[in-house]
Amino acid sequence: MELKRVVVTGLGAVTPIGNTPEETWKNLLAGVSGAAPITRFDSSLCKTHFACEVKDLDVNAYIDRKEARRLDHYTQLALISAMQGVTDSGMDLEKVDKNRIGVIYGVGIGGIRTFEEEVMAYAKDEEKGPRFSPFFIPKMISDIAAGHISIHYGFHGPNYTTTSACASSSNAIADAFNLIRLGKADVIVSGGAESAICMCGVGGFNAMKALSTRNDDPQHASRPFSASRDGFVMAEGAGCLVLEELEHAKARGARIYAEMVGEGMSGDAHHITASHPEGLGAKLVMEAALKDAQLKPEDIDYINVHGTSTNVGDISEMKAIKDVFGENAFKLNISSTKSMTGHLLGAAGAVEAMASVLAVQNDIVPPTINHDENDKDEEIDYNLNFTFNKAQKRTVRAAMSNTFGFGGHNACVIFKKYAD
């Protein structure tokens, strides 16, 4: 069968550097860091006292106050990003077939803040018995954000959640892409959300020694590909891509940001948290995405890398890029937007896919910030263009976005300029 073409017609984003896609993109290009001291809870008992929190978001501007209280923060963020994306897509919801519109959202952890709050409240009052809120389970479970988006709009198409740690929302976007091109849906609201900045989240990642502890200088803590990197900076937020079958989009006169042309998935089969030291899984997933997109390495102009600012991960991804792209690796622009947003865990892929789409649309690559020329790692090849510290204008015919998760889950998506 002939596969259908899939385009991006709507974007949504709530991030540590902006509460809309426009604000987030502006601050990405300006090299703004979203890192600051934690306000969500008293972090004094943790080794890390900072994170990239969403700031100044008026949840009740989008969601009724009573309803918002019944949602975990990650679901609030997911629903808001989807509302932005659907509005941005310009769909007339009275004219579209809602049976052909789906929702696939990724999340790595889900309602951990609700879980922590409920269990701690129970522990303090144990003698009264199990007085959990009746909303405890519906607020906590990881699939509920996709459910709320579907319920809000009455979308009856494919509806589920992908969970593959930090690759979760890239897997959601890949699944949406595949279902549309197979003809199983006309539109899928896809993306991801995460909100794990709490004692359990920060304390747990601290115990693994995964987080930066640069408490005296939070804004410069996320420093991918720099020698002094000491772990990732936890972030929260959500991103949305409205993916749509091309003819469906054209029939309603939709604005098209870019065309999605390929996806790849692979497993490291190596370690529960560390990436393969030679980047085997990363190499396989990029090769798979290129093959699926029917593109050659020289067709890619920009890679939004996983680039978490961890010692092993940054090096292994760089090795994989050199293996896959050969001499073309030195003609690419590479950047890690996590240097600004922090690591959004299950939402990372969606926000970074959005950045890749906008790079394709606007012919400009956001930077990797916080690098100092005197802070070079001898294991990293600085002949590669990591787009350090300043956005760079260039023609971006096609962009690739990489996300890799604990458990060895790898996902890669590719977007290119739309041409009829």
Short mmCIF file of C-alpha atoms in Angstrom, two decimals:
data_model
loop_
_atom_site.label_atom_id
_atom_site.label_comp_id
_atom_site.label_asym_id
_atom_site.label_seq_id
_atom_site.Cartn_x
_atom_site.Cartn_y
_atom_site.Cartn_z
CA MET A 1 0.00 0.00 0.00
CA GLU A 2 1.06 3.58 -0.60
CA LEU A 3 1.80 5.39 2.64
CA LYS A 4 0.12 8.73 3.23
CA ARG A 5 2.15 11.87 3.84
CA VAL A 6 2.09 13.47 7.28
CA VAL A 7 2.56 17.15 8.11
CA VAL A 8 2.77 19.28 11.26
CA THR A 9 -0.11 21.75 11.45
CA GLY A 10 -0.12 22.82 15.10
CA LEU A 11 2.31 23.38 17.98
CA GLY A 12 1.92 23.76 21.72
CA ALA A 13 4.48 24.18 24.49
CA VAL A 14 4.72 24.96 28.18
CA THR A 15 8.39 24.96 29.19
CA PRO A 16 10.78 26.42 31.75
CA ILE A 17 11.65 29.17 29.27
CA GLY A 18 8.21 29.97 27.92
CA ASN A 19 4.53 29.22 28.37
CA THR A 20 3.82 29.20 24.62
CA PRO A 21 5.68 27.87 21.57
CA GLU A 22 6.46 31.44 20.49
CA GLU A 23 7.97 32.43 23.84
CA THR A 24 9.90 29.17 24.11
CA TRP A 25 11.33 29.53 20.60
CA LYS A 26 12.32 33.16 21.18
CA ASN A 27 14.19 32.22 24.35
CA LEU A 28 15.82 29.20 22.74
CA LEU A 29 17.28 31.43 20.06
CA ALA A 30 18.37 33.96 22.70
CA GLY A 31 20.14 31.30 24.76
CA VAL A 32 18.04 31.78 27.90
CA SER A 33 18.48 29.30 30.75
CA GLY A 34 15.41 28.11 32.65
CA ALA A 35 17.38 26.90 35.68
CA ALA A 36 16.74 28.48 39.09
CA PRO A 37 16.39 27.48 42.77
CA ILE A 38 13.57 25.01 43.37
CA THR A 39 10.29 26.52 44.58
CA ARG A 40 8.05 23.42 44.32
CA PHE A 41 9.24 21.99 47.67
CA ASP A 42 11.90 22.43 50.36
CA SER A 43 14.96 20.95 48.67
CA SER A 44 17.33 21.55 51.58
CA LEU A 45 17.59 17.80 52.27
CA CYS A 46 18.50 17.07 48.63
CA LYS A 47 21.93 17.31 47.07
CA THR A 48 20.50 19.40 44.24
CA HIS A 49 18.67 22.61 45.07
CA PHE A 50 17.74 23.85 41.60
CA ALA A 51 15.74 22.76 38.56
CA CYS A 52 14.05 24.12 35.45
CA GLU A 53 10.50 24.81 36.62
CA VAL A 54 7.61 26.17 34.58
CA LYS A 55 7.17 29.79 35.66
CA ASP A 56 4.22 32.20 35.94
CA LEU A 57 1.74 29.84 34.28
CA ASP A 58 -1.91 30.73 34.88
CA VAL A 59 -3.44 27.25 34.78
CA ASN A 60 -6.93 28.66 35.34
CA ALA A 61 -6.70 30.69 32.16
CA TYR A 62 -7.01 27.31 30.41
CA ILE A 63 -8.68 24.95 32.89
CA ASP A 64 -11.57 25.55 35.28
CA ARG A 65 -10.31 25.89 38.86
CA LYS A 66 -12.39 22.99 40.19
CA GLU A 67 -11.30 20.71 37.36
CA ALA A 68 -7.65 21.72 37.73
CA ARG A 69 -7.63 20.54 41.35
CA ARG A 70 -8.50 17.06 40.10
CA LEU A 71 -5.48 16.92 37.78
CA ASP A 72 -1.86 16.24 38.60
CA HIS A 73 0.42 19.02 37.43
CA TYR A 74 1.76 16.91 34.58
CA THR A 75 -1.80 16.44 33.27
CA GLN A 76 -2.47 20.16 33.56
CA LEU A 77 0.63 20.84 31.47
CA ALA A 78 -0.31 18.18 28.91
CA LEU A 79 -3.84 19.52 28.52
CA ILE A 80 -2.66 23.12 28.17
CA SER A 81 -0.07 22.20 25.53
CA ALA A 82 -2.72 20.25 23.59
CA MET A 83 -5.14 23.17 23.80
CA GLN A 84 -2.47 25.42 22.34
CA GLY A 85 -1.70 22.91 19.60
CA VAL A 86 -5.32 22.37 18.57
CA THR A 87 -5.98 26.13 18.54
CA ASP A 88 -2.80 26.71 16.53
CA SER A 89 -3.83 24.07 13.98
CA GLY A 90 -6.89 26.14 13.06
CA MET A 91 -9.15 23.08 12.91
CA ASP A 92 -12.87 23.82 12.85
CA LEU A 93 -13.98 21.25 15.42
CA GLU A 94 -17.55 21.47 14.15
CA LYS A 95 -16.52 20.27 10.70
CA VAL A 96 -13.87 17.60 11.30
CA ASP A 97 -14.64 13.93 11.89
CA LYS A 98 -13.71 13.47 15.55
CA ASN A 99 -13.81 9.69 15.11
CA ARG A 100 -10.70 10.14 12.93
CA ILE A 101 -8.78 12.30 15.42
CA GLY A 102 -6.63 10.65 18.08
CA VAL A 103 -4.44 11.55 21.04
CA ILE A 104 -1.10 9.93 21.81
CA TYR A 105 0.90 11.52 24.62
CA GLY A 106 4.11 10.29 26.19
CA VAL A 107 5.16 10.48 29.83
CA GLY A 108 8.10 8.91 31.60
CA ILE A 109 6.88 8.94 35.20
CA GLY A 110 3.39 10.44 35.41
CA GLY A 111 1.73 11.68 38.57
CA ILE A 112 4.65 11.27 40.96
CA ARG A 113 3.79 14.52 42.74
CA THR A 114 0.29 13.25 43.49
CA PHE A 115 1.69 9.90 44.62
CA GLU A 116 4.12 11.60 46.99
CA GLU A 117 1.49 13.95 48.42
CA GLU A 118 -1.07 11.20 49.02
CA VAL A 119 1.33 8.70 50.57
CA MET A 120 2.95 11.30 52.81
CA ALA A 121 -0.45 12.54 53.98
CA TYR A 122 -1.48 8.96 54.76
CA ALA A 123 1.75 8.29 56.66
CA LYS A 124 1.17 11.30 58.88
CA ASP A 125 -2.33 10.17 59.77
CA GLU A 126 -2.01 6.39 59.60
CA GLU A 127 -4.11 5.65 62.69
CA LYS A 128 -7.22 6.95 60.91
CA GLY A 129 -6.92 4.34 58.21
CA PRO A 130 -6.49 4.56 54.42
CA ARG A 131 -8.08 7.95 53.78
CA PHE A 132 -6.81 8.44 50.27
CA SER A 133 -8.51 10.90 47.96
CA PRO A 134 -10.93 9.29 45.49
CA PHE A 135 -8.97 11.19 42.82
CA PHE A 136 -5.63 9.67 43.91
CA ILE A 137 -5.48 6.94 41.27
CA PRO A 138 -7.08 8.91 38.40
CA LYS A 139 -4.65 11.79 39.08
CA MET A 140 -1.57 9.57 39.31
CA ILE A 141 -1.78 7.03 36.50
CA SER A 142 0.43 7.77 33.52
CA ASP A 143 -2.21 7.32 30.81
CA ILE A 144 -4.63 9.89 32.19
CA ALA A 145 -3.28 12.97 30.36
CA ALA A 146 -4.11 11.48 26.95
CA GLY A 147 -7.52 10.55 28.33
CA HIS A 148 -8.26 14.07 29.52
CA ILE A 149 -7.25 15.58 26.16
CA SER A 150 -9.53 13.13 24.35
CA ILE A 151 -12.42 13.82 26.73
CA HIS A 152 -11.97 17.60 26.50
CA TYR A 153 -12.37 17.58 22.72
CA GLY A 154 -14.45 14.46 22.16
CA PHE A 155 -11.74 12.89 19.99
CA HIS A 156 -12.63 9.22 19.46
CA GLY A 157 -9.60 8.11 17.44
CA PRO A 158 -6.58 6.15 18.77
CA ASN A 159 -5.97 7.20 22.37
CA TYR A 160 -3.12 6.01 24.56
CA THR A 161 0.14 6.83 26.30
CA THR A 162 3.70 5.81 25.48
CA THR A 163 6.20 5.30 28.28
CA SER A 164 9.85 4.75 27.43
CA ALA A 165 11.56 7.02 29.96
CA CYS A 166 13.10 10.05 28.25
CA ALA A 167 12.16 8.74 24.80
CA SER A 168 8.45 8.65 25.68
CA SER A 169 7.14 11.62 23.70
CA SER A 170 9.32 10.86 20.68
CA ASN A 171 7.74 7.41 20.68
CA ALA A 172 4.32 9.08 20.91
CA ILE A 173 5.10 11.24 17.88
CA ALA A 174 6.47 8.24 15.97
CA ASP A 175 3.35 6.20 16.72
CA ALA A 176 1.11 9.07 15.64
CA PHE A 177 3.08 9.42 12.40
CA ASN A 178 2.77 5.71 11.64
CA LEU A 179 -0.96 5.50 12.36
CA ILE A 180 -1.69 8.47 10.11
CA ARG A 181 0.41 7.28 7.20
CA LEU A 182 -1.25 3.86 7.47
CA GLY A 183 -4.63 5.56 7.15
CA LYS A 184 -5.89 4.77 10.64
CA ALA A 185 -6.44 8.43 11.58
CA ASP A 186 -6.59 11.82 9.89
CA VAL A 187 -5.15 13.85 12.77
CA ILE A 188 -3.37 12.91 15.98
CA VAL A 189 -2.62 15.32 18.78
CA SER A 190 0.75 14.00 19.93
CA GLY A 191 3.42 15.04 22.40
CA GLY A 192 4.33 14.56 26.00
CA ALA A 193 4.33 16.01 29.48
CA GLU A 194 6.22 15.59 32.75
CA SER A 195 6.27 17.19 36.20
CA ALA A 196 8.53 15.34 38.64
CA ILE A 197 10.13 18.21 40.54
CA CYS A 198 9.36 16.93 44.02
CA MET A 199 11.24 15.22 46.84
CA CYS A 200 10.80 11.78 45.27
CA GLY A 201 11.89 12.93 41.84
CA VAL A 202 14.89 15.02 42.78
CA GLY A 203 15.92 12.77 45.66
CA GLY A 204 15.64 9.67 43.51
CA PHE A 205 17.75 11.04 40.67
CA ASN A 206 20.24 12.41 43.23
CA ALA A 207 20.62 8.91 44.65
CA MET A 208 21.59 7.72 41.17
CA LYS A 209 24.09 10.59 40.86
CA ALA A 210 22.34 11.62 37.66
CA LEU A 211 21.69 15.29 38.51
CA SER A 212 24.04 18.24 38.46
CA THR A 213 24.87 19.60 41.91
CA ARG A 214 26.16 22.96 40.71
CA ASN A 215 24.06 24.71 43.36
CA ASP A 216 26.13 27.89 43.32
CA ASP A 217 25.52 28.46 39.60
CA PRO A 218 22.26 26.86 38.41
CA GLN A 219 21.97 28.76 35.13
CA HIS A 220 25.25 27.32 33.91
CA ALA A 221 24.70 23.80 35.26
CA SER A 222 23.39 22.23 32.06
CA ARG A 223 26.51 22.26 29.89
CA PRO A 224 26.42 19.48 27.28
CA PHE A 225 29.72 18.57 25.65
CA SER A 226 31.77 20.56 28.17
CA ALA A 227 34.41 18.91 30.34
CA SER A 228 32.97 20.19 33.62
CA ARG A 229 29.46 18.78 33.05
CA ASP A 230 28.29 16.89 36.12
CA GLY A 231 24.79 15.65 35.30
CA PHE A 232 21.49 16.81 33.91
CA VAL A 233 19.18 19.51 35.24
CA MET A 234 15.67 18.25 35.95
CA ALA A 235 12.87 20.10 34.18
CA GLU A 236 9.11 20.02 33.81
CA GLY A 237 6.83 20.98 30.97
CA ALA A 238 4.91 19.73 27.96
CA GLY A 239 5.00 19.88 24.19
CA CYS A 240 2.46 19.16 21.48
CA LEU A 241 2.66 18.49 17.75
CA VAL A 242 -0.56 18.21 15.79
CA LEU A 243 0.21 15.70 13.05
CA GLU A 244 -2.15 15.54 10.11
CA GLU A 245 -2.57 13.61 6.89
CA LEU A 246 -1.48 15.91 4.07
CA GLU A 247 -4.63 15.82 1.93
CA HIS A 248 -6.79 16.37 5.02
CA ALA A 249 -4.68 19.42 5.92
CA LYS A 250 -4.78 20.81 2.37
CA ALA A 251 -8.54 20.34 2.12
CA ARG A 252 -9.11 22.65 5.07
CA GLY A 253 -6.42 25.14 4.06
CA ALA A 254 -4.19 24.42 7.05
CA ARG A 255 -0.86 26.15 7.61
CA ILE A 256 1.91 23.57 7.37
CA TYR A 257 5.04 23.99 9.50
CA ALA A 258 6.97 21.03 8.11
CA GLU A 259 6.55 17.48 6.88
CA MET A 260 7.39 14.52 9.11
CA VAL A 261 9.18 11.97 6.99
CA GLY A 262 10.74 9.33 9.21
CA GLU A 263 11.16 7.71 12.58
CA GLY A 264 13.51 5.18 14.11
CA MET A 265 13.49 3.07 17.25
CA SER A 266 16.15 0.87 18.80
CA GLY A 267 17.32 -0.69 22.05
CA ASP A 268 20.79 -0.43 23.58
CA ALA A 269 20.45 -3.82 25.31
CA HIS A 270 23.32 -2.67 27.50
CA HIS A 271 22.46 -1.14 30.91
CA ILE A 272 19.43 0.05 32.87
CA THR A 273 20.59 3.69 32.92
CA ALA A 274 23.82 4.17 30.96
CA SER A 275 23.91 4.44 27.19
CA HIS A 276 26.08 2.06 25.21
CA PRO A 277 29.62 3.52 25.48
CA GLU A 278 30.17 3.30 21.73
CA GLY A 279 26.71 4.66 20.93
CA LEU A 280 25.47 1.42 19.36
CA GLY A 281 21.77 2.03 20.01
CA ALA A 282 22.06 5.68 19.01
CA LYS A 283 23.73 4.66 15.76
CA LEU A 284 21.03 2.09 14.98
CA VAL A 285 18.16 4.48 15.68
CA MET A 286 19.54 7.26 13.48
CA GLU A 287 20.21 4.81 10.65
CA ALA A 288 16.67 3.45 10.97
CA ALA A 289 15.17 6.95 10.86
CA LEU A 290 17.18 7.91 7.78
CA LYS A 291 16.14 4.71 6.02
CA ASP A 292 12.50 5.26 6.89
CA ALA A 293 12.67 8.85 5.63
CA GLN A 294 14.45 7.73 2.45
CA LEU A 295 17.12 10.34 3.14
CA LYS A 296 20.88 10.19 2.96
CA PRO A 297 23.18 11.48 5.72
CA GLU A 298 24.04 14.51 3.59
CA ASP A 299 20.33 15.49 3.49
CA ILE A 300 20.26 16.33 7.20
CA ASP A 301 21.35 19.84 8.19
CA TYR A 302 20.56 19.87 11.91
CA ILE A 303 20.42 17.35 14.75
CA ASN A 304 18.73 18.28 18.01
CA VAL A 305 20.72 15.84 20.11
CA HIS A 306 19.73 14.09 23.32
CA GLY A 307 22.70 15.90 24.90
CA THR A 308 21.77 15.68 28.58
CA SER A 309 25.09 16.98 30.00
CA THR A 310 26.15 13.62 31.41
CA ASN A 311 29.64 12.23 31.03
CA VAL A 312 28.89 8.96 29.24
CA GLY A 313 25.81 10.05 27.29
CA ASP A 314 27.29 13.07 25.53
CA ILE A 315 30.36 11.14 24.38
CA SER A 316 28.46 8.08 23.13
CA GLU A 317 26.01 10.20 21.12
CA MET A 318 28.85 12.12 19.50
CA LYS A 319 30.52 8.83 18.51
CA ALA A 320 27.26 7.59 17.01
CA ILE A 321 26.81 10.76 14.96
CA LYS A 322 30.30 10.42 13.51
CA ASP A 323 29.67 6.76 12.70
CA VAL A 324 26.37 7.44 10.94
CA PHE A 325 27.21 10.67 9.13
CA GLY A 326 30.91 10.20 8.39
CA GLU A 327 32.39 13.32 6.81
CA ASN A 328 28.93 14.88 6.68
CA ALA A 329 28.96 15.00 10.50
CA PHE A 330 31.29 17.99 10.22
CA LYS A 331 28.87 19.85 7.93
CA LEU A 332 25.92 19.54 10.32
CA ASN A 333 24.77 21.86 13.03
CA ILE A 334 24.31 20.01 16.31
CA SER A 335 22.74 21.49 19.40
CA SER A 336 21.29 20.46 22.74
CA THR A 337 18.35 22.62 23.71
CA LYS A 338 18.47 20.88 27.11
CA SER A 339 21.24 23.34 27.92
CA MET A 340 18.40 25.88 28.18
CA THR A 341 15.23 23.95 29.01
CA GLY A 342 16.86 21.37 31.23
CA HIS A 343 15.84 17.74 30.82
CA LEU A 344 12.06 17.42 30.57
CA LEU A 345 12.26 13.63 30.92
CA GLY A 346 9.20 12.14 29.18
CA ALA A 347 8.32 15.52 27.64
CA ALA A 348 11.80 16.13 26.20
CA GLY A 349 11.14 14.56 22.82
CA ALA A 350 8.04 16.66 22.14
CA VAL A 351 9.65 19.99 23.04
CA GLU A 352 12.79 19.12 21.08
CA ALA A 353 10.75 17.95 18.08
CA MET A 354 9.01 21.32 18.16
CA ALA A 355 12.40 23.06 18.17
CA SER A 356 13.46 20.92 15.20
CA VAL A 357 10.29 21.79 13.26
CA LEU A 358 10.83 25.50 13.90
CA ALA A 359 14.47 25.25 12.86
CA VAL A 360 13.31 23.76 9.55
CA GLN A 361 10.65 26.42 9.11
CA ASN A 362 12.84 29.40 10.04
CA ASP A 363 16.30 28.30 8.85
CA ILE A 364 17.99 28.96 12.15
CA VAL A 365 19.52 26.58 14.70
CA PRO A 366 19.20 27.23 18.44
CA PRO A 367 22.45 27.06 20.42
CA THR A 368 24.04 24.81 22.99
CA ILE A 369 24.73 27.28 25.77
CA ASN A 370 27.16 27.32 28.72
CA HIS A 371 30.27 26.21 26.86
CA ASP A 372 33.64 27.83 27.58
CA GLU A 373 36.59 27.45 25.21
CA ASN A 374 38.72 26.53 28.20
CA ASP A 375 36.33 23.75 29.24
CA LYS A 376 37.05 21.09 26.62
CA ASP A 377 36.78 17.33 27.12
CA GLU A 378 39.63 15.46 25.43
CA GLU A 379 37.19 12.69 24.44
CA ILE A 380 34.96 15.05 22.43
CA ASP A 381 35.74 16.10 18.86
CA TYR A 382 35.25 19.86 18.75
CA ASN A 383 35.58 19.87 14.99
CA LEU A 384 31.89 19.05 15.11
CA ASN A 385 29.67 22.13 15.09
CA PHE A 386 27.85 22.03 18.44
CA THR A 387 26.39 25.52 17.80
CA PHE A 388 27.96 26.73 21.01
CA ASN A 389 26.47 29.76 22.76
CA LYS A 390 24.86 31.50 19.79
CA ALA A 391 22.10 30.58 17.36
CA GLN A 392 23.26 30.12 13.78
CA LYS A 393 21.39 30.93 10.59
CA ARG A 394 21.59 28.33 7.86
CA THR A 395 19.30 26.54 5.46
CA VAL A 396 17.74 23.62 7.32
CA ARG A 397 16.31 21.29 4.70
CA ALA A 398 15.79 18.50 7.22
CA ALA A 399 16.25 18.11 10.95
CA MET A 400 16.61 15.06 13.16
CA SER A 401 15.71 14.87 16.86
CA ASN A 402 17.22 12.21 19.14
CA THR A 403 15.89 11.02 22.49
CA PHE A 404 17.30 8.18 24.57
CA GLY A 405 15.78 6.78 27.75
CA PHE A 406 16.75 4.73 30.79
CA GLY A 407 16.39 1.08 29.89
CA GLY A 408 18.15 1.64 26.57
CA HIS A 409 15.09 3.01 24.75
CA ASN A 410 16.06 5.09 21.70
CA ALA A 411 13.77 7.09 19.42
CA CYS A 412 14.53 9.42 16.53
CA VAL A 413 12.21 11.55 14.39
CA ILE A 414 12.92 13.50 11.20
CA PHE A 415 11.20 16.57 9.74
CA LYS A 416 11.87 18.34 6.44
CA LYS A 417 10.64 21.38 4.59
CA TYR A 418 7.22 20.82 3.11
CA ALA A 419 6.94 20.91 -0.66
CA ASP A 420 3.72 20.03 -2.45
#
